[in-house]
Coordinates of C-alpha atoms in Angstrom, one line a residue:
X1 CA -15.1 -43.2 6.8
X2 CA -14.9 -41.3 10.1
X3 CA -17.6 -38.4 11.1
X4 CA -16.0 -36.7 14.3
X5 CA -13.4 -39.6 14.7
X6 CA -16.0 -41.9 14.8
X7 CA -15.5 -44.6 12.3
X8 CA -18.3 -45.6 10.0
X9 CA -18.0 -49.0 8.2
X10 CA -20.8 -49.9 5.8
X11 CA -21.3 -51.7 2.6
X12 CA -21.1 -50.2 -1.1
X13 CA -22.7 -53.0 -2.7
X14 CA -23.8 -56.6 -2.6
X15 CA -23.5 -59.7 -5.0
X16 CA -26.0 -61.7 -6.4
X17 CA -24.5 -65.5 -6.4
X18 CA -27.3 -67.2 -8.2
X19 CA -27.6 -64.5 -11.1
X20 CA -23.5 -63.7 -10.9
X21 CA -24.3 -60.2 -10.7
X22 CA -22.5 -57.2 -9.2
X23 CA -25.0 -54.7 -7.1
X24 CA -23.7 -51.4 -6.5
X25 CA -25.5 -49.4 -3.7
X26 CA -26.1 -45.7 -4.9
X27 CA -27.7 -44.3 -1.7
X28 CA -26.4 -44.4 1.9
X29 CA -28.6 -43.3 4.8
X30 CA -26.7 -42.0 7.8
X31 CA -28.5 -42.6 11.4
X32 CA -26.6 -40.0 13.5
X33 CA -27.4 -40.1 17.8
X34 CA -26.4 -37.1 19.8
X35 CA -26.4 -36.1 23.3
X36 CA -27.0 -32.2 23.3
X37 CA -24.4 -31.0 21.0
X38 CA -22.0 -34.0 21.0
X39 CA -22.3 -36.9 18.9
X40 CA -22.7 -39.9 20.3
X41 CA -22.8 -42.8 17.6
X42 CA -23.2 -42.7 13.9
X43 CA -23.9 -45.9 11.4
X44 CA -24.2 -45.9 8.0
X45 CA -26.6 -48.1 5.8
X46 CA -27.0 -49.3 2.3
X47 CA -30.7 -48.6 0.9
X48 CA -31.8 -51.6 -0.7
X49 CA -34.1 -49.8 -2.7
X50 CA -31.2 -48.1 -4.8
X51 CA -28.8 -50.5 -6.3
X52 CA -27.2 -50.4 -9.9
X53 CA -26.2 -53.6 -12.2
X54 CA -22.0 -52.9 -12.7
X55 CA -21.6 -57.0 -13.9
X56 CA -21.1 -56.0 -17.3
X57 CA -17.4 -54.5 -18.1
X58 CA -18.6 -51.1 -19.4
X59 CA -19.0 -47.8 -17.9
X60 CA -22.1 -46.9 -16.2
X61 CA -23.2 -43.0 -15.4
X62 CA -24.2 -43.7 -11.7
X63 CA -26.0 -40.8 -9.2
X64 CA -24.6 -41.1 -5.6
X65 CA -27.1 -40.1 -2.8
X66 CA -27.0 -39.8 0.7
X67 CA -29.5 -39.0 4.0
X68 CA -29.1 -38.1 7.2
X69 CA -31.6 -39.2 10.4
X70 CA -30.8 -37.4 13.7
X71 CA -31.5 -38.6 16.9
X72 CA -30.9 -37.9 20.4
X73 CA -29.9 -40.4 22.8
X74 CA -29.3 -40.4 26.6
X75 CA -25.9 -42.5 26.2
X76 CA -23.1 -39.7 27.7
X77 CA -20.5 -38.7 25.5
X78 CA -17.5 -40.1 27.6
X79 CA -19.0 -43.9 26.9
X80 CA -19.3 -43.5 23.1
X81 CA -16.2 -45.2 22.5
X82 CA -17.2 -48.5 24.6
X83 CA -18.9 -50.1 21.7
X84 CA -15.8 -50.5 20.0
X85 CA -13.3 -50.6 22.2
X86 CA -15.5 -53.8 23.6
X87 CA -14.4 -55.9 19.8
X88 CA -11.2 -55.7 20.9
X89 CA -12.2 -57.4 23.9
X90 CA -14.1 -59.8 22.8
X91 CA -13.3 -63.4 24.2
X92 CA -11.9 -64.7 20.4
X93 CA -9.3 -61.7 20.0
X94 CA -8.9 -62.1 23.7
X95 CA -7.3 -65.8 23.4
X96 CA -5.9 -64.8 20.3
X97 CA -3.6 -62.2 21.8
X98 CA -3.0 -64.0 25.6
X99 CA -1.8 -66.8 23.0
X100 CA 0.7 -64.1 22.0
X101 CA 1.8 -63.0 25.0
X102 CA 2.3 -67.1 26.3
X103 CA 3.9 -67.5 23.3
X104 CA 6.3 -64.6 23.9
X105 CA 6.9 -65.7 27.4
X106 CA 7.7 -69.0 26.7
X107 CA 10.3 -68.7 24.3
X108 CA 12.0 -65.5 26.5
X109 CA 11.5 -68.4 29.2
X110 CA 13.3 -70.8 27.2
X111 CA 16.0 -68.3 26.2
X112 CA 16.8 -67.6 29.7
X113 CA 16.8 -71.1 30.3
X114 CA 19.2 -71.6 27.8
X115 CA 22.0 -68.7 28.8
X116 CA 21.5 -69.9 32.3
X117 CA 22.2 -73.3 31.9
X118 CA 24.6 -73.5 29.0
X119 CA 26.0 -70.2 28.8
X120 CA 26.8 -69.6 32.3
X121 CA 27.7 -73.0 32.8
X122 CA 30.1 -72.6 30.2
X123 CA 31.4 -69.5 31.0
X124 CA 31.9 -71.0 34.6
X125 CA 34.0 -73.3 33.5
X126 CA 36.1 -71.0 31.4
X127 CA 36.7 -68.9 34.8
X128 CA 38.3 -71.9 36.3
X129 CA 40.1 -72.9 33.2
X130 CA 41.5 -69.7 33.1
X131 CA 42.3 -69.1 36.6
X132 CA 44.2 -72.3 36.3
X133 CA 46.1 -71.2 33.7
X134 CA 47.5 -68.3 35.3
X135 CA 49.5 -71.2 37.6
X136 CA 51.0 -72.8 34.7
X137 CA 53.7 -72.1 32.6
X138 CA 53.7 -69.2 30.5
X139 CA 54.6 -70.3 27.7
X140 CA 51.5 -72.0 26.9
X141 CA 49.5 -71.3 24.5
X142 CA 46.3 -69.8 25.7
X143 CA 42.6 -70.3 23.6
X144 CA 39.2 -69.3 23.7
X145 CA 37.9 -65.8 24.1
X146 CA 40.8 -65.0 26.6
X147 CA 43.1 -65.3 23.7
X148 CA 41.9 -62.2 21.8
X149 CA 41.6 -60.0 25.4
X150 CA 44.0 -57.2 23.5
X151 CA 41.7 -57.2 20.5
X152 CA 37.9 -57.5 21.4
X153 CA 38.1 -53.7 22.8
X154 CA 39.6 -52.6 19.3
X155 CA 36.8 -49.5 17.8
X156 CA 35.2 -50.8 15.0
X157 CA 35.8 -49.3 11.7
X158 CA 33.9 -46.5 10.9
X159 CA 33.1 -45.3 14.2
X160 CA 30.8 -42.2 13.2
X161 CA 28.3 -44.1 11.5
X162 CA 28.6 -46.8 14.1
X163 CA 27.8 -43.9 16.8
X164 CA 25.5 -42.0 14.4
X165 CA 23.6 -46.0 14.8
X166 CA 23.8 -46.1 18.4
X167 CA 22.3 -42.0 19.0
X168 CA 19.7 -43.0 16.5
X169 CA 18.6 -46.0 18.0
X170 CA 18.8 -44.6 21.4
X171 CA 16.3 -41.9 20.2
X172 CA 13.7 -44.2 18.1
X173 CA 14.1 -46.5 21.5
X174 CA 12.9 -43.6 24.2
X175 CA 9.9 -42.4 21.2
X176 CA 8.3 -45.8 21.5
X177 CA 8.7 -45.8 25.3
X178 CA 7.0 -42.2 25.1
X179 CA 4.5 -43.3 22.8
X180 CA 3.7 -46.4 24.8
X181 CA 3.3 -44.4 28.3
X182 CA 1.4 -41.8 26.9
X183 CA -0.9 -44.8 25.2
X184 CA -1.2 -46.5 28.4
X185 CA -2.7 -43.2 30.0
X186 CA -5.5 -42.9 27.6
X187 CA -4.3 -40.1 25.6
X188 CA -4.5 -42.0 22.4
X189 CA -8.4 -43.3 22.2
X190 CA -8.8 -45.5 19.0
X191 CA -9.7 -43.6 16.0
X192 CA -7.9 -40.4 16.6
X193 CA -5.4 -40.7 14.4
X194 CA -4.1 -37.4 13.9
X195 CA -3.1 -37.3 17.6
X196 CA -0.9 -40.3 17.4
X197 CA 0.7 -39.0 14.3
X198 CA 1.6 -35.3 15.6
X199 CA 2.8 -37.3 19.0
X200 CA 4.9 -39.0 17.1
X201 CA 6.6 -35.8 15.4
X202 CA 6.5 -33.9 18.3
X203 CA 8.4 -36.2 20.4
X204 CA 10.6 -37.1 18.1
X205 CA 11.5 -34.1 17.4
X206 CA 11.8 -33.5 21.5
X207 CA 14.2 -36.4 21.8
X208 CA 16.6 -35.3 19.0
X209 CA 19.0 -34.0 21.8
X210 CA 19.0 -37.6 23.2
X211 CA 20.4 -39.0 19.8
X212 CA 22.9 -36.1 19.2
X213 CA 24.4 -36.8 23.2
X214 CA 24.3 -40.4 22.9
X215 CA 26.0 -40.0 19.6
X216 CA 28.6 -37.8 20.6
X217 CA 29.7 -38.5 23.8
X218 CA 29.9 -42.5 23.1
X219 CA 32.1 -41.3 19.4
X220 CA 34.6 -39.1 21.9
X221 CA 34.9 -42.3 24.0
X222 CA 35.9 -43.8 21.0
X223 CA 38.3 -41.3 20.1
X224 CA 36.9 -39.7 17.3
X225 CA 37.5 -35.8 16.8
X226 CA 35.2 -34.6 13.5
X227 CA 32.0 -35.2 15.8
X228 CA 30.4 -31.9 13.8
X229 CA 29.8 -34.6 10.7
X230 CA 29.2 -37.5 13.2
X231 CA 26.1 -35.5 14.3
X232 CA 25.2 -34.7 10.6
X233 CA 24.9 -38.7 10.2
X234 CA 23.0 -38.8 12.8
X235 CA 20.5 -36.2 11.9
X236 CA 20.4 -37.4 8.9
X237 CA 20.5 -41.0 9.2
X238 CA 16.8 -42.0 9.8
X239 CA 15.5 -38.7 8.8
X240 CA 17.3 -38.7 5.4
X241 CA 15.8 -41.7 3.9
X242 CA 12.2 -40.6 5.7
X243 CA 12.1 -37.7 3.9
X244 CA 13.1 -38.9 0.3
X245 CA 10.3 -41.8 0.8
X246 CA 7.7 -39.1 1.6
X247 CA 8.7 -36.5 -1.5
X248 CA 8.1 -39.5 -3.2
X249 CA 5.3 -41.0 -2.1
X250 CA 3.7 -37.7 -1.2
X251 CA 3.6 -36.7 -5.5
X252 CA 2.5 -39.6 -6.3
X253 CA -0.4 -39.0 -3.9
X254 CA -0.9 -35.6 -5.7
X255 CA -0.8 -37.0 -9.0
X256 CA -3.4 -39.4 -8.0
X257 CA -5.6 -36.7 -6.9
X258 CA -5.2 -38.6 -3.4
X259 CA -6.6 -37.5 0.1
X260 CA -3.0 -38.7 0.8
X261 CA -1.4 -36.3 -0.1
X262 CA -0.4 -33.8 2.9
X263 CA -1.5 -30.1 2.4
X264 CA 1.3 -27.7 1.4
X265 CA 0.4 -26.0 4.5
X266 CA 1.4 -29.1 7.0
X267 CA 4.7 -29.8 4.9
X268 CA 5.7 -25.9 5.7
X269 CA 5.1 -26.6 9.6
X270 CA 7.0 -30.3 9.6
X271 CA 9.8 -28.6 8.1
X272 CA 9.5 -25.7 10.9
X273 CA 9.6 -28.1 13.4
X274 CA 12.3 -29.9 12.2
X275 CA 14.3 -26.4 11.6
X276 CA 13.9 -24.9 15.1
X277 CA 13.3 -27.7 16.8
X278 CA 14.8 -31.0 15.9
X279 CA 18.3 -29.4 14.8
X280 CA 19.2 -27.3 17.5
X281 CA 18.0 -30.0 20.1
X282 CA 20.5 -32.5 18.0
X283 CA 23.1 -29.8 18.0
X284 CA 22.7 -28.9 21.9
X285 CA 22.7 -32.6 22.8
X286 CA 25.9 -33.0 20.6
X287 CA 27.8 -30.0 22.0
X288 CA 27.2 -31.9 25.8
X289 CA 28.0 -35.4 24.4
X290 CA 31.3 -34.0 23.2
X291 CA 31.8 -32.4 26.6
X292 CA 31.1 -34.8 28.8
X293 CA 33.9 -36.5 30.6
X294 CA 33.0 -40.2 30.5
X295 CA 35.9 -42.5 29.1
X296 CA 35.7 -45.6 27.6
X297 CA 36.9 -48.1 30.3
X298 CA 38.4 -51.1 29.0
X299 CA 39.2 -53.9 31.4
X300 CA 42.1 -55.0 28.9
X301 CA 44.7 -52.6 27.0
X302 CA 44.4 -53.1 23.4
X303 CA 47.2 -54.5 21.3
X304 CA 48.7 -52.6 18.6
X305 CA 48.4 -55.3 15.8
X306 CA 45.4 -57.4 15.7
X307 CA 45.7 -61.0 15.7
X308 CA 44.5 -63.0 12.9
X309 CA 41.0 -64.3 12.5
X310 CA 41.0 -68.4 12.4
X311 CA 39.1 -69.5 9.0
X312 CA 35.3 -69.6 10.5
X313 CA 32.8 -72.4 9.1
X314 CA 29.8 -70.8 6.7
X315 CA 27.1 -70.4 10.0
X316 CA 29.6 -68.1 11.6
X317 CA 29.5 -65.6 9.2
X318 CA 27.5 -62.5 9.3
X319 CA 24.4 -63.3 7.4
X320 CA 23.7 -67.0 9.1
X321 CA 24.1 -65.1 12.4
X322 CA 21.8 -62.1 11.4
X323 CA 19.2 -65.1 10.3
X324 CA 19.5 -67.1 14.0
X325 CA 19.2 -63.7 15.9
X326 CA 16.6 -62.6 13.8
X327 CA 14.1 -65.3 14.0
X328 CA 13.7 -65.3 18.0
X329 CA 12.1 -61.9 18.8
X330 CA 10.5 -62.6 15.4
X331 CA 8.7 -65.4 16.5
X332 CA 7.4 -63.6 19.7
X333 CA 5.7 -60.7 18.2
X334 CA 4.2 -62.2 14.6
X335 CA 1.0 -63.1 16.1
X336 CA 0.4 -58.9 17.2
X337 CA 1.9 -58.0 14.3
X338 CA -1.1 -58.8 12.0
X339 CA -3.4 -57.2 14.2
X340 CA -0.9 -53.7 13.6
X341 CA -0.9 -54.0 10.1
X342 CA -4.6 -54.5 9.7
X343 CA -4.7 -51.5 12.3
X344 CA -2.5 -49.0 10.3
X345 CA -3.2 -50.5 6.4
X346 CA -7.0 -51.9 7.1
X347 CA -10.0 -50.9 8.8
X348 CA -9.6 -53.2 12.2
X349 CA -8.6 -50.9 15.6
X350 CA -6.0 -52.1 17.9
X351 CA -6.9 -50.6 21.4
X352 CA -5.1 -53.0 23.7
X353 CA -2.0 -51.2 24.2
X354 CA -1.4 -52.6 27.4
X355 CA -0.8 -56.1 26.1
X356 CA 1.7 -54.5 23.1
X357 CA 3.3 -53.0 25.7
X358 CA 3.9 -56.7 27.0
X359 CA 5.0 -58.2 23.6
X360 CA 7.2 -54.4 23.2
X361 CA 9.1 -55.4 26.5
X362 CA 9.8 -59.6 25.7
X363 CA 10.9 -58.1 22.1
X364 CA 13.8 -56.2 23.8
X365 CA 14.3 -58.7 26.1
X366 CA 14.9 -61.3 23.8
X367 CA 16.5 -59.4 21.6
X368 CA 19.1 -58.5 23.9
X369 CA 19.9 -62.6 25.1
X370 CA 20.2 -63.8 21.6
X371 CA 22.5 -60.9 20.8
X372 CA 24.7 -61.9 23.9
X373 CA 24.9 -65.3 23.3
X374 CA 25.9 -65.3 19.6
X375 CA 28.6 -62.7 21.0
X376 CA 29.5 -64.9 23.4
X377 CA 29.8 -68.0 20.4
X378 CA 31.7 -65.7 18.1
X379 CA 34.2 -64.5 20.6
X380 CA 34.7 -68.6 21.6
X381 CA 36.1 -68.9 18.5
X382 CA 38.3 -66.2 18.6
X383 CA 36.4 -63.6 16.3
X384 CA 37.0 -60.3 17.1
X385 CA 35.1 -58.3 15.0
X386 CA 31.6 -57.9 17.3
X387 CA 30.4 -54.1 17.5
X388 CA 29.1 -54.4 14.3
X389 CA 28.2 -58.0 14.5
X390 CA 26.1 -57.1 17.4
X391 CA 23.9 -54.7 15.7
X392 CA 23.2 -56.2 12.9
X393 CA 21.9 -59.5 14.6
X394 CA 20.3 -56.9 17.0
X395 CA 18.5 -55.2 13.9
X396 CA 17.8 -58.3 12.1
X397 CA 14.8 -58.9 13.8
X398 CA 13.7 -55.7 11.4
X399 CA 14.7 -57.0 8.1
X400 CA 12.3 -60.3 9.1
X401 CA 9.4 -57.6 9.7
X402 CA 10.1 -56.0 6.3
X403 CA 10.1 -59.9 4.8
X404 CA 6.6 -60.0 7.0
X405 CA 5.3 -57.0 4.8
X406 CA 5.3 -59.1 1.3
X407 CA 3.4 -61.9 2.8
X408 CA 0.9 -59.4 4.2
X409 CA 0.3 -57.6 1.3
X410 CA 0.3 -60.6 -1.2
X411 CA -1.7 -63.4 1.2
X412 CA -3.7 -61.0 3.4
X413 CA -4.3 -57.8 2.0
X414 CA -6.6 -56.6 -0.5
X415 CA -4.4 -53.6 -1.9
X416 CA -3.6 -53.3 -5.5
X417 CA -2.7 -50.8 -8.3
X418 CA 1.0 -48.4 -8.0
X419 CA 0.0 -46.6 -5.1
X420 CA -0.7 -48.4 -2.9
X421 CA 2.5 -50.7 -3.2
X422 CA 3.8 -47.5 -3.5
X423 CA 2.9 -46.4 -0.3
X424 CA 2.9 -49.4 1.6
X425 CA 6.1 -50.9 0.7
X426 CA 7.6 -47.6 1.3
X427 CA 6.5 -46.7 4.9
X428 CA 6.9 -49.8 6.0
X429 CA 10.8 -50.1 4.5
X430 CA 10.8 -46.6 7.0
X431 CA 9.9 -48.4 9.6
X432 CA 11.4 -51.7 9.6
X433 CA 14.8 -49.3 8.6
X434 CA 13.8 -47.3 12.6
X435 CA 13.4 -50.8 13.7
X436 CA 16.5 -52.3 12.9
X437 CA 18.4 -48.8 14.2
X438 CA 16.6 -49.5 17.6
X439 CA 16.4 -53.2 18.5
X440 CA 20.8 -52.8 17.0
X441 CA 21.4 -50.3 19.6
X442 CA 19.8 -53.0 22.1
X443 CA 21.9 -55.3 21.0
X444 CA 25.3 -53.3 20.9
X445 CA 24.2 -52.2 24.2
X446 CA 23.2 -55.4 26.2
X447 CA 26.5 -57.5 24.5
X448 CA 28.9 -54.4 25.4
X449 CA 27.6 -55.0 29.4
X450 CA 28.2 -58.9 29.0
X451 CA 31.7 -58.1 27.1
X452 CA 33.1 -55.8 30.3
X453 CA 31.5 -58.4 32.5
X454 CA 33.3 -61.3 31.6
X455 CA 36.4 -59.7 30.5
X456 CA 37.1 -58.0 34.1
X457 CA 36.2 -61.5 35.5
X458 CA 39.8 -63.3 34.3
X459 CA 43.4 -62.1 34.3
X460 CA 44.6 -60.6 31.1
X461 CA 48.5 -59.8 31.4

């Protein structure tokens, strides 16, 4: 429970191992210390006096008591979260989490090692090849990813949704920076949740003109002229399948007779927000995306036919990639990611932003470097068809989260019954879906920089 967002963790009952009984506690006495008119700390414990038999399957009329000690304290009001804030810090979760961030470094370490090493090693070696070839004959036959220089600036197919992708990860990308500063200042203390959660809708709602100009001005680079239903897909495209999840999961709350359930009141002012805030931000942000006088600049001229794609072994196709480019920036952030979940779906308190923060900036990292290499392996053999490619081995690291979700909730969690499967499996599809939007637009973004790098590096006639 929390009593003025101070959590309160106690017992409800106790077993009897010998006798194979089940004790239910009926009466819970409150010790409540205060500092003038603040309040200070608050526990809560089970009188052994009052305890009722529940072994036998059968229902059991119980009375439920409670009492309440008051006591003042000297301890000052700005210390009263120290007590818990200091189990965060304790020397086991300590090692626990600098063994995720050494983890995390050392395979972002290794990664860069890697495209160091091999990659630019390689890629130096296809400069030189090249450059020779332009002193040869031209009548031969060229190979590699030079070979496919007047197809690998081709837009991809379906261009709004791809830009309604890239304006809707750019916006769930600058949220989670805003959250993160605003955490590492101390406006979020532990166990006020409701300020995290109106933060969250506040500045997403804030950032909306970010996704509708990074949306519209990157779909008139590519040449696209309906951009008043490119910035409907983008409005839409996170908040859409949001908002069905929560109808949803917000009546089942109310048929449950849930605490859940949000108040008709709160629903009235998300859906203000979202009116006069969120759509005319996405709509102003649009209207100077579309206006703005960035081109696309290509350092090749696209061909008017594309060439034909080269039969590709099994790993080069889409879903062996998405599993390789997944598993990386996976592999950094599992160890944190139990301490999240038990955070948001159990009663443990994540307080260490600062070391998130770490694991937040290797994820993008990494992300970004095994995105460019793969590019880098698929265009080598000639396949043209990245921009997509690159965001969904970007995102995939998501769909591994959302595959982290059933083992959490089978092996680790205590939850059970419809609504909380409910519930759980559908805020966390929500957020693995905002995850795969953001860490895809990292990846478009960093392998679009690497393209235009090594493509104004050669010669193409």
């Amino acid at each position: 429970m929390y009593y003025d967002d101070l959590p309160v963790w106690g017992f409800i009952g106790k077993t009897d191992d010998q006798e194979l009984k089940y004790l239910l506690s009926t009466h819970l006495h409150f010790e409540i210390y205060y500092n003038k008119d603040r309040v200070v700390e608050i526990a809560a414990i089970s009188d052994p006096a009052h305890f009722v038999d529940i072994s036998e399957d059968k229902e059991v009329d119980v009375v439920f008591k409670y009492s309440v000690r008051w006591k003042e304290t000297d301890k000052p009001f700005e210390s009263r979260m120290d007590i818990y804030t200091r189990t965060s810090f304790r020397p086991e979760h300590l090692e626990i989490h600098w063994f995720s961030i050494i983890n995390s470094c050392v395979t972002v370490f290794l990664l860069t090692g890697f495209l160091a090493t091999i990659l630019m090693r390689v890629l130096k070696n296809d400069f030189i090849k090249y450059s020779r070839d332009e002193e040869t004959p031209e009548d031969q036959e060229e190979s590699g990813w030079k070979y496919i220089h007047g197809d690998v600036f081709r837009y991809p197919s379906h261009k709004s949704l791809f830009c309604a992708v890239l304006g809707s990860g750019t916006q769930l990308l600058a949220l989670a920076t805003f959250i993160f500063i605003l955490a590492l200042v101390g406006l979020f203390y532990p166990y006020n949740r409701g300020a995290l959660y109106t933060a969250l809708v506040v500045i997403y709602a804030l950032t909306s003109g970010i996704a509708g100009y990074s949306a519209a001005s990157f779909y008139r680079q590519l040449g696209g002229t309906n951009w008043v239903r490119n910035l409907l897909l983008t409005g839409c495209l996170f908040c859409g399948p949001l908002f069905l999840t929560f109808c949803f999961l917000n009546t089942v709350a109310i048929v449950y007779n849930s605490t859940a359930a949000l108040p008709f009141g709160t629903i009235v002012v998300i859906l203000l927000i979202w009116t006069l805030v969120t759509s005319p931000l996405l709509v102003l942000g649009g209207i100077a995306g579309k206006n703005s006088k960035s081109e696309f600049e290509a350092p090749c001229r696209t061909s008017k036919f594309a060439r034909e794609i080269p039969p590709l072994p099994w790993y080069r196709q889409t879903i062996p990639q998405m599993v390789m480019a997944g598993f990386l920036p996976f592999s950094a952030i599992y160890i944190e990611l139990y301490y999240i979940f038990a955070s948001i779906w159990g009663h443990k308190v994540y307080t260490i932003y600062s070391i998130l923060f770490i694991v937040f900036i290797i994820l993008i990292i990494v992300t970004a470097f095994i995105t460019i290499a793969l590019t880098y392996f698929q265009l080598a053999v000639e396949d043209h068809r990245w921009w997509w490619r690159s965001i969904l081995c970007g995102g995939s690291t998501g769909v591994f989260v959302f595959g982290y979700c059933f083992y959490f909730y089978f092996v680790r969690a205590d939850m059970t019954g419809f609504m909380q499967t409910s519930f759980f499996f559908g805020y966390m599809a929500c957020i693995c879906f905002g995850f795969f939007l953001m860490l895809g637009t990292v990846g478009f973004r960093a392998s679009l920089v690497f393209v235009k790098h090594i493509y104004k590096s050669i010669k193409c006639e």
